[in-house]
Short mmCIF file of C-alpha atoms in Angstrom, two decimals:
data_model
loop_
_atom_site.label_atom_id
_atom_site.label_comp_id
_atom_site.label_asym_id
_atom_site.label_seq_id
_atom_site.Cartn_x
_atom_site.Cartn_y
_atom_site.Cartn_z
CA MET A 573 96.59 134.59 -115.70
CA VAL A 574 93.38 136.61 -115.01
CA LYS A 575 92.82 134.83 -111.72
CA LYS A 576 96.37 135.61 -110.67
CA TYR A 577 95.95 139.36 -111.23
CA THR A 578 92.61 139.28 -109.47
CA LEU A 579 94.25 137.83 -106.37
CA TYR A 580 96.96 140.53 -106.49
CA PHE A 581 94.32 143.20 -106.65
CA LEU A 582 92.45 141.81 -103.67
CA LEU A 583 95.58 141.72 -101.59
CA ALA A 584 96.47 145.28 -102.50
CA PHE A 585 92.98 146.41 -101.56
CA ILE A 586 93.21 144.79 -98.14
CA CYS A 587 96.63 146.37 -97.54
CA MET A 588 95.19 149.78 -98.35
CA ILE A 589 92.45 149.24 -95.81
CA LEU A 590 94.99 148.15 -93.13
CA ILE A 591 97.12 151.25 -93.72
CA THR A 592 94.23 153.71 -93.49
CA SER A 593 92.16 151.96 -90.82
CA SER A 594 94.04 153.48 -87.88
CA VAL A 595 93.39 156.97 -89.23
CA PHE A 596 89.79 156.68 -90.21
CA ALA A 597 88.43 153.86 -88.09
CA SER A 598 87.29 156.16 -85.32
CA ARG A 599 85.74 158.72 -87.69
CA VAL A 600 84.44 156.84 -90.69
CA ASN A 601 81.00 155.27 -90.75
CA PHE A 602 80.90 152.63 -93.39
CA GLY A 603 77.20 152.42 -93.34
CA SER A 604 75.04 149.42 -93.19
CA GLY A 605 74.70 146.57 -95.52
CA ALA A 606 76.87 143.73 -96.48
CA VAL A 607 79.75 145.88 -97.67
CA GLY A 608 79.81 147.98 -94.49
CA ALA A 609 79.68 144.95 -92.28
CA PHE A 610 82.50 143.38 -94.21
CA ILE A 611 84.68 146.44 -93.88
CA GLU A 612 83.95 146.71 -90.11
CA SER A 613 84.90 143.09 -89.54
CA VAL A 614 88.09 143.57 -91.50
CA LEU A 615 88.98 146.61 -89.33
CA ASP A 616 88.26 144.69 -86.07
CA LEU A 617 90.45 141.86 -87.21
CA THR A 618 93.13 144.33 -88.16
CA GLU A 619 93.11 145.98 -84.69
CA GLU A 620 93.32 142.62 -82.92
CA ASN A 621 96.17 141.51 -85.11
CA SER A 622 98.00 144.75 -84.43
CA HIS A 623 98.06 143.90 -80.60
CA ASN A 624 99.53 140.54 -81.40
CA PHE A 625 102.64 142.33 -82.49
CA GLU A 626 102.87 144.49 -79.31
CA ARG A 627 105.54 143.66 -76.64
CA HIS A 628 105.44 144.79 -72.99
CA THR A 629 108.15 145.12 -70.34
CA ILE A 630 108.17 144.71 -66.55
CA THR A 631 110.53 146.86 -64.47
CA ILE A 632 111.17 145.48 -60.96
CA ASP A 633 112.32 147.46 -57.89
CA VAL A 634 112.88 146.14 -54.35
CA ILE A 635 112.52 147.85 -50.98
CA GLY A 636 114.26 145.89 -48.24
CA GLN A 637 116.15 142.67 -48.85
CA GLY A 638 114.86 140.08 -51.28
CA GLU A 639 114.36 139.40 -54.97
CA VAL A 640 111.51 138.97 -57.45
CA ILE A 641 111.33 136.04 -59.81
CA LYS A 642 109.39 136.52 -63.07
CA ILE A 643 107.64 133.48 -64.48
CA PRO A 644 108.31 133.20 -67.36
CA ASN A 645 111.54 135.21 -67.16
CA LEU A 646 111.66 137.17 -70.47
CA GLN A 647 112.98 140.53 -71.66
CA ASN A 648 109.49 141.49 -72.88
CA TYR A 649 106.11 139.83 -73.07
CA PRO A 650 103.38 139.42 -75.69
CA HIS A 651 100.13 141.23 -75.14
CA LYS A 652 97.83 139.51 -72.61
CA LYS A 653 100.49 137.03 -71.60
CA LEU A 654 99.85 135.35 -68.20
CA ILE A 655 102.62 136.52 -65.84
CA LYS A 656 103.51 135.41 -62.29
CA LEU A 657 105.74 137.46 -59.97
CA GLN A 658 107.18 135.62 -56.96
CA ALA A 659 108.71 137.73 -54.16
CA VAL A 660 111.47 135.84 -52.30
CA PRO A 661 112.86 137.42 -49.09
CA VAL A 662 116.36 136.75 -47.76
CA ALA A 663 116.80 135.19 -44.31
CA GLY A 664 115.40 137.41 -41.59
CA TRP A 665 113.07 139.32 -43.94
CA LYS A 666 109.48 138.78 -45.06
CA PHE A 667 107.39 139.94 -48.03
CA SER A 668 105.02 142.78 -47.16
CA HIS A 669 103.20 144.00 -50.30
CA TRP A 670 103.45 145.18 -53.90
CA GLU A 671 103.59 148.82 -54.97
CA GLY A 672 103.51 150.60 -58.35
CA ASP A 673 101.38 149.22 -61.15
CA ILE A 674 100.44 146.26 -58.94
CA GLN A 675 98.95 147.07 -55.57
CA GLU A 676 98.03 143.94 -53.70
CA ASN A 677 99.36 141.62 -51.02
CA ASN A 678 99.20 138.33 -52.86
CA ASN A 679 102.47 136.51 -53.31
CA PRO A 680 102.90 135.29 -55.94
CA ALA A 681 100.94 137.85 -57.97
CA SER A 682 99.36 136.60 -61.24
CA PHE A 683 97.93 138.75 -64.07
CA LEU A 684 97.57 139.20 -67.87
CA ILE A 685 99.98 141.86 -69.09
CA THR A 686 98.45 144.57 -71.33
CA GLU A 687 100.97 147.39 -70.94
CA ASN A 688 104.46 148.19 -69.70
CA LEU A 689 104.62 147.84 -65.88
CA LYS A 690 106.73 149.20 -63.04
CA VAL A 691 106.42 147.05 -59.91
CA THR A 692 108.04 147.37 -56.47
CA ALA A 693 108.24 144.47 -54.02
CA VAL A 694 108.35 145.66 -50.42
CA PHE A 695 110.15 143.49 -47.84
CA THR A 696 110.31 144.15 -44.08
CA GLN A 697 112.54 142.65 -41.40
CA GLN A 698 111.26 139.74 -39.32
CA GLU A 699 110.88 140.44 -35.61
CA TYR A 700 111.97 137.60 -33.31
CA SER A 701 111.41 137.00 -29.63
CA LEU A 702 114.02 135.99 -27.05
CA SER A 703 112.72 134.14 -23.98
CA ILE A 704 114.69 133.00 -20.93
CA THR A 705 113.76 130.18 -18.55
CA SER A 706 115.71 130.00 -15.29
CA THR A 707 115.42 128.91 -11.68
CA GLY A 708 117.80 129.80 -8.91
CA GLY A 709 118.98 132.99 -10.57
CA PHE A 710 118.39 135.50 -13.35
CA VAL A 711 119.85 136.43 -16.75
CA THR A 712 120.91 139.87 -17.97
CA ILE A 713 120.44 140.44 -21.72
CA ASN A 714 122.59 142.94 -23.60
CA PRO A 715 121.15 144.60 -25.60
CA GLU A 716 117.69 144.03 -24.15
CA LYS A 717 114.91 144.77 -26.65
CA GLU A 718 111.27 143.88 -27.13
CA SER A 719 112.18 142.08 -30.35
CA TYR A 720 115.25 141.20 -32.38
CA HIS A 721 116.21 140.97 -36.04
CA TYR A 722 117.99 138.21 -37.91
CA GLY A 723 121.71 138.21 -37.15
CA ASP A 724 121.50 140.36 -34.02
CA GLU A 725 124.27 139.58 -31.53
CA VAL A 726 123.23 139.23 -27.89
CA THR A 727 125.27 138.65 -24.72
CA LEU A 728 123.66 136.71 -21.85
CA THR A 729 125.02 136.87 -18.31
CA ALA A 730 123.70 134.45 -15.69
CA THR A 731 123.68 135.57 -12.06
CA ALA A 732 122.85 133.10 -9.29
CA GLU A 733 120.77 133.80 -6.20
CA PRO A 734 122.49 133.56 -2.80
CA GLY A 735 123.47 129.96 -2.05
CA TRP A 736 123.25 128.99 -5.72
CA VAL A 737 125.77 128.90 -8.56
CA PHE A 738 125.49 128.94 -12.34
CA ASP A 739 125.67 125.40 -13.75
CA HIS A 740 125.15 125.41 -17.53
CA TRP A 741 123.09 126.66 -20.47
CA GLY A 742 120.56 124.59 -22.39
CA VAL A 743 118.54 124.62 -25.64
CA ALA A 744 119.83 127.55 -27.79
CA ILE A 745 123.16 127.76 -25.95
CA ILE A 746 125.11 124.65 -25.01
CA GLY A 747 127.95 124.76 -22.51
CA GLU A 748 129.16 126.34 -19.30
CA LYS A 749 130.65 129.62 -20.56
CA ASN A 750 129.26 132.64 -18.70
CA PRO A 751 128.68 135.27 -20.08
CA ALA A 752 127.63 133.59 -23.33
CA SER A 753 127.16 135.02 -26.82
CA LEU A 754 124.10 134.30 -28.93
CA THR A 755 123.21 135.12 -32.56
CA ILE A 756 119.50 135.51 -33.29
CA TYR A 757 118.22 133.51 -36.28
CA GLY A 758 114.56 133.20 -35.28
CA ASP A 759 112.34 133.04 -32.21
CA THR A 760 114.78 131.87 -29.56
CA SER A 761 114.33 130.17 -26.18
CA VAL A 762 117.24 129.85 -23.78
CA THR A 763 117.28 127.76 -20.61
CA VAL A 764 119.80 128.49 -17.88
CA PHE A 765 120.45 125.97 -15.14
CA PHE A 766 121.55 126.99 -11.69
CA ARG A 767 122.27 124.58 -8.86
CA PRO A 768 122.64 124.88 -5.13
CA ASN A 769 126.19 125.29 -3.91
CA PHE A 770 126.37 121.98 -2.06
CA ILE A 771 128.18 121.59 1.23
CA ALA A 772 127.21 118.03 2.30
CA ILE A 773 126.06 114.71 0.79
CA ASP A 774 124.80 111.31 1.91
CA ALA A 775 123.74 108.10 0.18
CA GLY A 776 120.91 105.73 1.11
CA ARG A 777 120.07 102.24 -0.09
CA ASP A 778 119.36 103.42 -3.65
CA TYR A 779 118.83 107.16 -3.34
CA SER A 780 120.89 110.22 -2.48
CA LEU A 781 120.69 113.49 -0.53
CA ALA A 782 122.62 116.74 -0.87
CA LEU A 783 122.57 119.83 1.36
CA GLY A 784 122.79 123.27 -0.21
CA GLU A 785 124.63 126.24 1.22
CA ASP A 786 121.26 127.98 1.52
CA GLY A 787 119.99 125.29 3.92
CA THR A 788 117.79 123.47 1.40
CA VAL A 789 117.92 119.71 0.88
CA TRP A 790 117.84 117.94 -2.48
CA ALA A 791 117.12 114.27 -3.22
CA TRP A 792 117.09 111.85 -6.15
CA GLY A 793 116.74 108.12 -6.83
CA ASN A 794 114.27 105.56 -5.49
CA ASN A 795 111.22 107.04 -3.78
CA PHE A 796 108.96 104.07 -3.07
CA HIS A 797 108.57 105.04 0.60
CA GLY A 798 108.67 108.81 0.07
CA GLN A 799 112.32 109.01 1.14
CA LEU A 800 112.98 111.86 -1.31
CA GLY A 801 110.61 114.07 0.66
CA ASP A 802 109.00 115.80 -2.32
CA GLY A 803 105.45 114.76 -1.45
CA SER A 804 105.35 111.88 -3.93
CA ASN A 805 106.44 108.27 -4.38
CA ILE A 806 107.84 108.90 -7.87
CA TYR A 807 111.36 107.81 -8.81
CA ARG A 808 113.49 110.86 -9.63
CA SER A 809 116.50 110.64 -11.90
CA ASN A 810 117.23 114.34 -11.33
CA PRO A 811 117.44 116.06 -7.94
CA VAL A 812 114.24 117.53 -6.48
CA ASN A 813 113.85 119.88 -3.56
CA VAL A 814 112.68 118.30 -0.29
CA SER A 815 109.39 120.00 0.55
CA ASN A 816 108.99 122.56 3.33
CA LEU A 817 112.51 122.18 4.67
CA ASN A 818 115.04 124.94 5.18
CA ASN A 819 117.69 126.16 7.61
CA VAL A 820 119.15 122.65 7.59
CA VAL A 821 122.64 122.06 8.99
CA PRO A 822 123.48 118.31 8.61
CA ILE A 823 121.62 115.57 6.72
CA ALA A 824 121.60 111.77 6.90
CA THR A 825 120.19 108.79 5.00
CA SER A 826 119.50 105.18 5.86
CA GLY A 827 117.92 102.22 4.12
CA TYR A 828 114.75 104.00 3.07
CA HIS A 829 114.32 106.96 5.41
CA SER A 830 115.99 110.36 5.63
CA PHE A 831 116.87 112.99 8.22
CA ALA A 832 117.74 116.63 8.59
CA ILE A 833 118.76 118.73 11.57
CA LYS A 834 117.71 122.37 11.51
CA ASN A 835 119.84 125.14 12.91
CA ASP A 836 117.51 125.28 15.93
CA GLY A 837 118.55 121.72 16.92
CA THR A 838 115.28 120.05 15.92
CA VAL A 839 115.25 116.84 13.86
CA TRP A 840 113.03 116.18 10.85
CA ALA A 841 112.47 112.81 9.18
CA TRP A 842 110.66 111.34 6.17
CA GLY A 843 110.36 108.07 4.23
CA HIS A 844 109.86 104.50 5.45
CA ASN A 845 108.24 104.22 8.87
CA TYR A 846 107.07 100.63 9.28
CA TYR A 847 109.32 100.19 12.33
CA ARG A 848 108.53 103.71 13.61
CA GLN A 849 112.01 104.85 12.63
CA LEU A 850 110.78 108.39 11.84
CA GLY A 851 110.18 108.99 15.53
CA ASP A 852 106.84 110.75 15.11
CA GLY A 853 104.91 108.20 17.20
CA THR A 854 103.31 106.49 14.17
CA ASN A 855 104.17 103.74 11.71
CA ILE A 856 102.94 105.65 8.65
CA ASP A 857 105.35 106.38 5.78
CA ARG A 858 105.87 110.11 5.22
CA SER A 859 106.64 111.69 1.85
CA THR A 860 107.36 115.08 3.43
CA PRO A 861 109.37 115.86 6.58
CA VAL A 862 107.84 115.47 10.05
CA ASN A 863 109.29 116.60 13.35
CA VAL A 864 110.81 113.89 15.53
CA SER A 865 109.00 114.02 18.87
CA ASN A 866 110.61 115.37 22.04
CA LEU A 867 114.05 115.92 20.59
CA ASN A 868 116.11 119.12 20.82
CA ASN A 869 119.71 120.30 20.95
CA VAL A 870 120.78 117.69 18.39
CA VAL A 871 124.16 118.11 16.66
CA ALA A 872 124.52 114.85 14.65
CA ILE A 873 122.30 112.12 13.23
CA ALA A 874 122.70 108.67 11.67
CA GLY A 875 120.34 106.14 10.12
CA GLY A 876 120.48 102.36 10.15
CA TRP A 877 118.36 100.13 7.99
CA SER A 878 115.29 100.60 10.16
CA HIS A 879 116.52 102.50 13.20
CA SER A 880 117.74 106.00 13.92
CA LEU A 881 120.38 107.66 16.13
CA VAL A 882 121.08 111.21 17.25
CA LEU A 883 123.86 112.85 19.22
CA LYS A 884 122.88 115.70 21.51
CA GLU A 885 125.14 118.62 22.34
CA ASP A 886 125.51 117.22 25.87
CA GLY A 887 127.30 114.13 24.45
CA THR A 888 124.43 111.68 24.96
CA VAL A 889 123.03 109.35 22.28
CA TRP A 890 119.34 108.75 21.64
CA ALA A 891 117.74 106.11 19.39
CA TRP A 892 114.39 104.85 18.13
CA GLY A 893 112.88 102.41 15.60
CA TYR A 894 113.65 98.73 15.03
CA ASN A 895 115.35 97.06 17.99
CA ARG A 896 115.34 93.32 17.46
CA TYR A 897 119.14 93.11 17.88
CA GLY A 898 119.44 95.76 20.59
CA GLN A 899 120.64 98.45 18.14
CA LEU A 900 118.90 101.18 20.14
CA GLY A 901 121.27 100.57 23.04
CA ASP A 902 118.64 100.83 25.76
CA GLY A 903 119.16 97.29 27.08
CA THR A 904 116.00 95.89 25.43
CA ASP A 905 114.91 94.43 22.11
CA ILE A 906 111.65 96.40 22.02
CA ASN A 907 110.93 98.67 19.02
CA MET A 908 110.51 102.33 19.97
CA SER A 909 108.43 105.01 18.22
CA THR A 910 110.08 107.86 20.12
CA PRO A 911 113.73 108.42 21.18
CA VAL A 912 115.26 106.50 24.10
CA ASN A 913 118.65 107.07 25.69
CA ALA A 914 121.48 104.64 24.86
CA ILE A 915 122.63 103.33 28.27
CA ASN A 916 125.99 104.20 29.82
CA LEU A 917 127.14 106.32 26.92
CA ASN A 918 128.36 109.88 27.34
CA ASN A 919 131.05 112.26 26.14
CA VAL A 920 130.31 111.10 22.60
CA ALA A 921 131.85 113.08 19.73
CA ALA A 922 130.45 111.23 16.68
CA ILE A 923 127.96 108.50 15.78
CA ALA A 924 127.31 106.09 12.89
CA ALA A 925 124.86 103.32 12.08
CA GLY A 926 125.14 100.08 10.11
CA SER A 927 122.22 98.01 8.96
CA TYR A 928 121.31 96.68 12.42
CA HIS A 929 124.18 97.93 14.57
CA SER A 930 125.26 101.28 15.97
CA LEU A 931 128.60 102.98 16.62
CA ALA A 932 129.89 105.89 18.68
CA VAL A 933 133.25 107.62 19.11
CA LYS A 934 133.92 109.17 22.48
CA GLU A 935 135.94 112.32 23.02
CA ASP A 936 138.80 110.12 24.26
CA GLY A 937 139.10 108.44 20.83
CA THR A 938 137.61 105.08 21.85
CA VAL A 939 134.88 103.42 19.80
CA TRP A 940 131.76 101.82 21.21
CA ALA A 941 129.29 99.53 19.41
CA TRP A 942 125.98 97.77 20.02
CA GLY A 943 123.30 95.82 18.14
CA HIS A 944 123.63 92.97 15.64
CA ASN A 945 126.95 91.11 15.69
CA ASP A 946 126.54 88.08 13.44
CA SER A 947 129.70 88.96 11.48
CA GLY A 948 131.70 90.57 14.25
CA GLN A 949 130.70 94.10 13.21
CA LEU A 950 130.75 95.26 16.85
CA GLY A 951 134.49 94.60 16.96
CA ASP A 952 134.55 93.16 20.46
CA GLY A 953 136.02 89.80 19.44
CA THR A 954 132.72 87.93 19.63
CA GLY A 955 129.78 87.12 17.42
CA ARG A 956 127.08 87.88 19.97
CA SER A 957 124.68 90.80 19.63
CA LYS A 958 124.66 93.49 22.37
CA SER A 959 121.77 95.63 23.56
CA THR A 960 124.07 98.09 25.34
CA PRO A 961 127.32 99.67 24.08
CA VAL A 962 130.56 97.69 24.27
CA LYS A 963 134.06 98.94 23.56
CA VAL A 964 135.66 97.96 20.26
CA SER A 965 138.85 96.02 20.94
CA ASN A 966 142.33 97.45 20.46
CA LEU A 967 141.20 100.71 18.89
CA ASN A 968 142.16 104.20 20.06
CA ASP A 969 142.77 107.70 18.72
CA VAL A 970 139.76 107.45 16.43
CA VAL A 971 138.36 110.64 14.87
CA ALA A 972 135.64 109.23 12.57
CA ILE A 973 133.54 106.07 12.11
CA ALA A 974 131.25 104.54 9.49
CA GLY A 975 128.87 101.59 9.42
CA GLY A 976 128.14 99.26 6.47
CA TRP A 977 125.66 96.42 6.26
CA SER A 978 127.69 94.11 8.48
CA HIS A 979 131.08 95.81 8.66
CA SER A 980 132.46 98.88 10.35
CA LEU A 981 135.23 101.41 9.65
CA ALA A 982 137.27 103.74 11.82
CA LEU A 983 139.67 106.57 10.90
CA LYS A 984 142.54 107.24 13.28
CA ASP A 985 144.14 110.60 13.85
CA ASP A 986 147.26 109.36 12.04
CA GLY A 987 145.30 109.03 8.77
CA THR A 988 145.08 105.23 8.77
CA VAL A 989 141.86 103.25 8.30
CA TRP A 990 140.79 100.24 10.35
CA ALA A 991 137.93 97.85 9.64
CA TRP A 992 136.14 94.86 11.14
CA GLY A 993 133.13 92.60 10.47
CA TYR A 994 131.91 90.91 7.30
CA ASN A 995 134.55 90.63 4.57
CA ARG A 996 133.31 88.31 1.83
CA TYR A 997 133.88 90.97 -0.84
CA GLY A 998 137.06 92.46 0.58
CA GLN A 999 135.29 95.45 2.16
CA LEU A 1000 137.74 95.47 5.10
CA GLY A 1001 140.57 96.32 2.70
CA ASP A 1002 143.13 94.02 4.31
CA GLY A 1003 143.83 92.01 1.18
CA THR A 1004 141.67 89.04 2.22
CA ASN A 1005 138.04 88.01 2.23
CA ILE A 1006 138.20 86.72 5.80
CA THR A 1007 135.68 88.15 8.25
CA SER A 1008 137.25 89.71 11.35
CA THR A 1009 135.70 90.31 14.78
CA THR A 1010 138.40 92.84 15.69
CA PRO A 1011 139.86 95.77 13.74
CA VAL A 1012 142.36 95.16 10.91
CA ASN A 1013 144.32 97.78 8.98
CA ALA A 1014 143.23 98.66 5.43
CA ILE A 1015 146.37 98.08 3.35
CA ASN A 1016 148.34 100.85 1.65
CA LEU A 1017 146.07 103.61 2.82
CA ASN A 1018 147.33 106.70 4.63
CA ASN A 1019 146.76 110.45 4.86
CA VAL A 1020 143.02 109.77 4.92
CA ALA A 1021 140.70 112.65 5.84
CA ALA A 1022 137.25 110.95 5.70
CA ILE A 1023 135.66 107.50 5.36
CA ALA A 1024 132.31 106.05 4.24
CA ALA A 1025 130.78 102.56 4.28
CA GLY A 1026 128.23 101.19 1.83
CA VAL A 1027 126.37 97.91 2.05
CA TYR A 1028 129.39 95.86 0.98
CA HIS A 1029 131.95 98.45 -0.11
CA SER A 1030 134.08 101.12 1.52
CA LEU A 1031 135.43 104.56 0.57
CA ALA A 1032 138.24 106.78 1.79
CA LEU A 1033 139.01 110.41 0.99
CA LYS A 1034 142.65 111.39 1.16
CA GLU A 1035 143.99 114.79 2.16
CA ASP A 1036 145.04 115.40 -1.46
CA GLY A 1037 141.39 115.25 -2.60
CA THR A 1038 141.57 111.80 -4.23
CA VAL A 1039 139.08 109.03 -3.45
CA TRP A 1040 139.90 105.36 -2.89
CA ALA A 1041 137.51 102.40 -2.82
CA TRP A 1042 137.44 98.68 -2.08
CA GLY A 1043 134.99 95.80 -1.60
CA TYR A 1044 131.96 94.77 -3.64
CA ASN A 1045 131.80 96.18 -7.18
CA ASP A 1046 128.92 94.47 -8.98
CA SER A 1047 127.46 97.81 -10.05
CA GLY A 1048 130.64 99.78 -10.53
CA GLN A 1049 130.36 101.38 -7.08
CA LEU A 1050 134.15 101.41 -6.73
CA GLY A 1051 134.36 103.80 -9.68
CA ASP A 1052 137.43 102.22 -11.24
CA GLY A 1053 135.71 101.41 -14.52
CA THR A 1054 135.24 97.70 -13.76
CA SER A 1055 132.77 95.45 -11.95
CA ILE A 1056 135.44 93.39 -10.19
CA ALA A 1057 135.57 93.37 -6.39
CA LYS A 1058 138.77 94.67 -4.79
CA GLN A 1059 140.30 93.45 -1.50
CA THR A 1060 142.59 96.47 -1.22
CA PRO A 1061 141.93 100.15 -1.97
CA VAL A 1062 142.05 101.38 -5.58
CA GLN A 1063 141.93 104.98 -6.69
CA ILE A 1064 138.73 106.15 -8.37
CA SER A 1065 139.38 107.28 -11.92
CA ASN A 1066 139.44 110.96 -12.88
CA LEU A 1067 138.20 112.28 -9.56
CA ASN A 1068 140.06 115.07 -7.77
CA ASN A 1069 139.50 118.07 -5.51
CA VAL A 1070 136.98 116.11 -3.43
CA VAL A 1071 135.96 117.39 0.01
CA ALA A 1072 133.30 114.82 1.06
CA ILE A 1073 132.23 111.26 0.20
CA ALA A 1074 129.22 108.99 0.78
CA ALA A 1075 128.53 105.30 0.12
CA GLY A 1076 125.07 103.84 -0.56
CA GLY A 1077 123.73 100.39 -1.26
CA HIS A 1078 125.39 99.94 -4.63
CA HIS A 1079 126.41 103.49 -5.53
CA SER A 1080 128.80 106.16 -4.30
CA LEU A 1081 128.93 109.96 -4.15
CA ALA A 1082 131.63 112.62 -4.00
CA LEU A 1083 131.38 116.35 -3.33
CA LYS A 1084 134.02 118.51 -4.98
CA GLU A 1085 135.38 121.78 -3.62
CA ASP A 1086 133.49 123.66 -6.37
CA GLY A 1087 130.18 122.44 -4.87
CA THR A 1088 129.41 119.88 -7.60
CA VAL A 1089 128.21 116.36 -6.77
CA TRP A 1090 129.51 113.31 -8.63
CA ALA A 1091 127.96 109.84 -8.61
CA TRP A 1092 128.79 106.35 -9.84
CA GLY A 1093 127.49 102.79 -9.48
CA TYR A 1094 123.92 101.52 -9.63
CA ILE A 1095 120.94 103.53 -10.79
CA GLY A 1096 117.64 101.63 -11.02
CA GLN A 1097 114.00 102.32 -11.76
CA ARG A 1098 111.23 99.72 -11.89
CA GLY A 1099 113.46 96.92 -13.08
CA THR A 1100 115.59 99.08 -15.40
CA VAL A 1101 119.21 99.08 -14.31
CA ILE A 1102 121.81 101.63 -15.36
CA ILE A 1103 125.43 101.09 -14.36
CA ARG A 1104 127.89 103.98 -14.22
CA PRO A 1105 131.32 102.49 -13.49
CA THR A 1106 133.03 105.90 -13.38
CA PRO A 1107 131.96 109.20 -11.80
CA GLU A 1108 129.49 111.50 -13.57
CA ARG A 1109 128.34 114.92 -12.44
CA VAL A 1110 124.83 115.23 -11.01
CA SER A 1111 122.90 117.98 -12.80
CA ASN A 1112 119.48 119.30 -13.89
CA PHE A 1113 117.98 120.31 -10.59
CA ASN A 1114 114.17 120.42 -10.68
CA VAL A 1115 112.63 123.40 -8.92
CA GLU A 1116 108.86 123.02 -8.69
#
């Protein structure tokens, strides 16, 4: 019982000390010695224990748009509790700094809490850039500012340079709508594609040319001999600008060399030159255009596999290059590095070239041919080659001609198409595969406005803007969605409003009235073959 009361007394004594310590602790000196030291230690312990019962609060304010996360997230916090404040901005904003009882830039901010705090998190808007990449025109930005904020609405209007047209947007904007709307969500890059407004096309062995309204020439496809004219021998899947060439009126392709006539009547050539078909007096391939020697007043041009033809404004025809079969028309079989006059040929209105034969239409509507004739492609009823022009049998009122590998086409003024020569794949369009040495009528074809001949296939453009094709179709060059040869004309799928056509080795081209170029058939690069059996629009013009 005594021990029990002793314990009660001791506890009461300690409570008295705890009650009075806050009043006297700062003023009372308990002296030295064991008793004083004991009392001091009891007071220190009492003060520390009193903090353990304290609770602190954190009041959060925000400037800008965002929130602050407290970790841990409590109503109040024990004394010296480790606290973390994480500032989280909304989209388009960023954390700047803390204000109030915390003044630092760290995020998150970590500290031991010892008192009630008022803290402000300051957020500021992100500033984003808007960059435009374009060639062939410019873009107007509305509103135009040095920087933009998240969610800003911008209108972009593309304006083409003379001779060019807007084609489509890329990267941040997809499509062809112009003007186009754009919402800013970050640093933004926009690419705008313009293209030349094309007015003429032609197709070579496995490459293509297009002439822009501004007089520039564009090329794509195989470039082994420099026939694209861009100064390289690199295959191009997208059109590139032919170097140092402007003021061009007509263009022409061949097997592996290309031509352009300038508005001053001079002729320029580039590409394969082994047989001196560029007419510059050498046999060196050229990857950029060179002037054909001693040639002026030219109004039309045509390219065979390894020879070249031009029509002068005086109605005479001149030729140079490979001449083994007499395709130059000068009465010899000697190759020529500069132009020679085709004998006994005048009053010519149009010219064309096949692989190793040549064609001409006179002003009177008759057709004349010379060169290789192994398949009757000269149309004179024989199979013998001619080194001077001979008249094609039973053919009059012709307004246009075209030459394939070993077949020929003619368009009459009544809109009918006639063909002669090699016909294994039905390229004459007469419903057979029988070769003919004289012209036969292409079946079920009328109201034709233009014709073109590929290696083994043929094309016709009707007055209604539709395109028809027949002959070889191994690479889909007929554009009907198949690879089956046709002996009579079939309409090319989903192709309308066409104003010009061209036929290459195993591919075909069409120019629409809106200035766009469409292609189908074979596309190849270093052994990789891509077949497009229906027309696709040519795009992505590279301006370097």
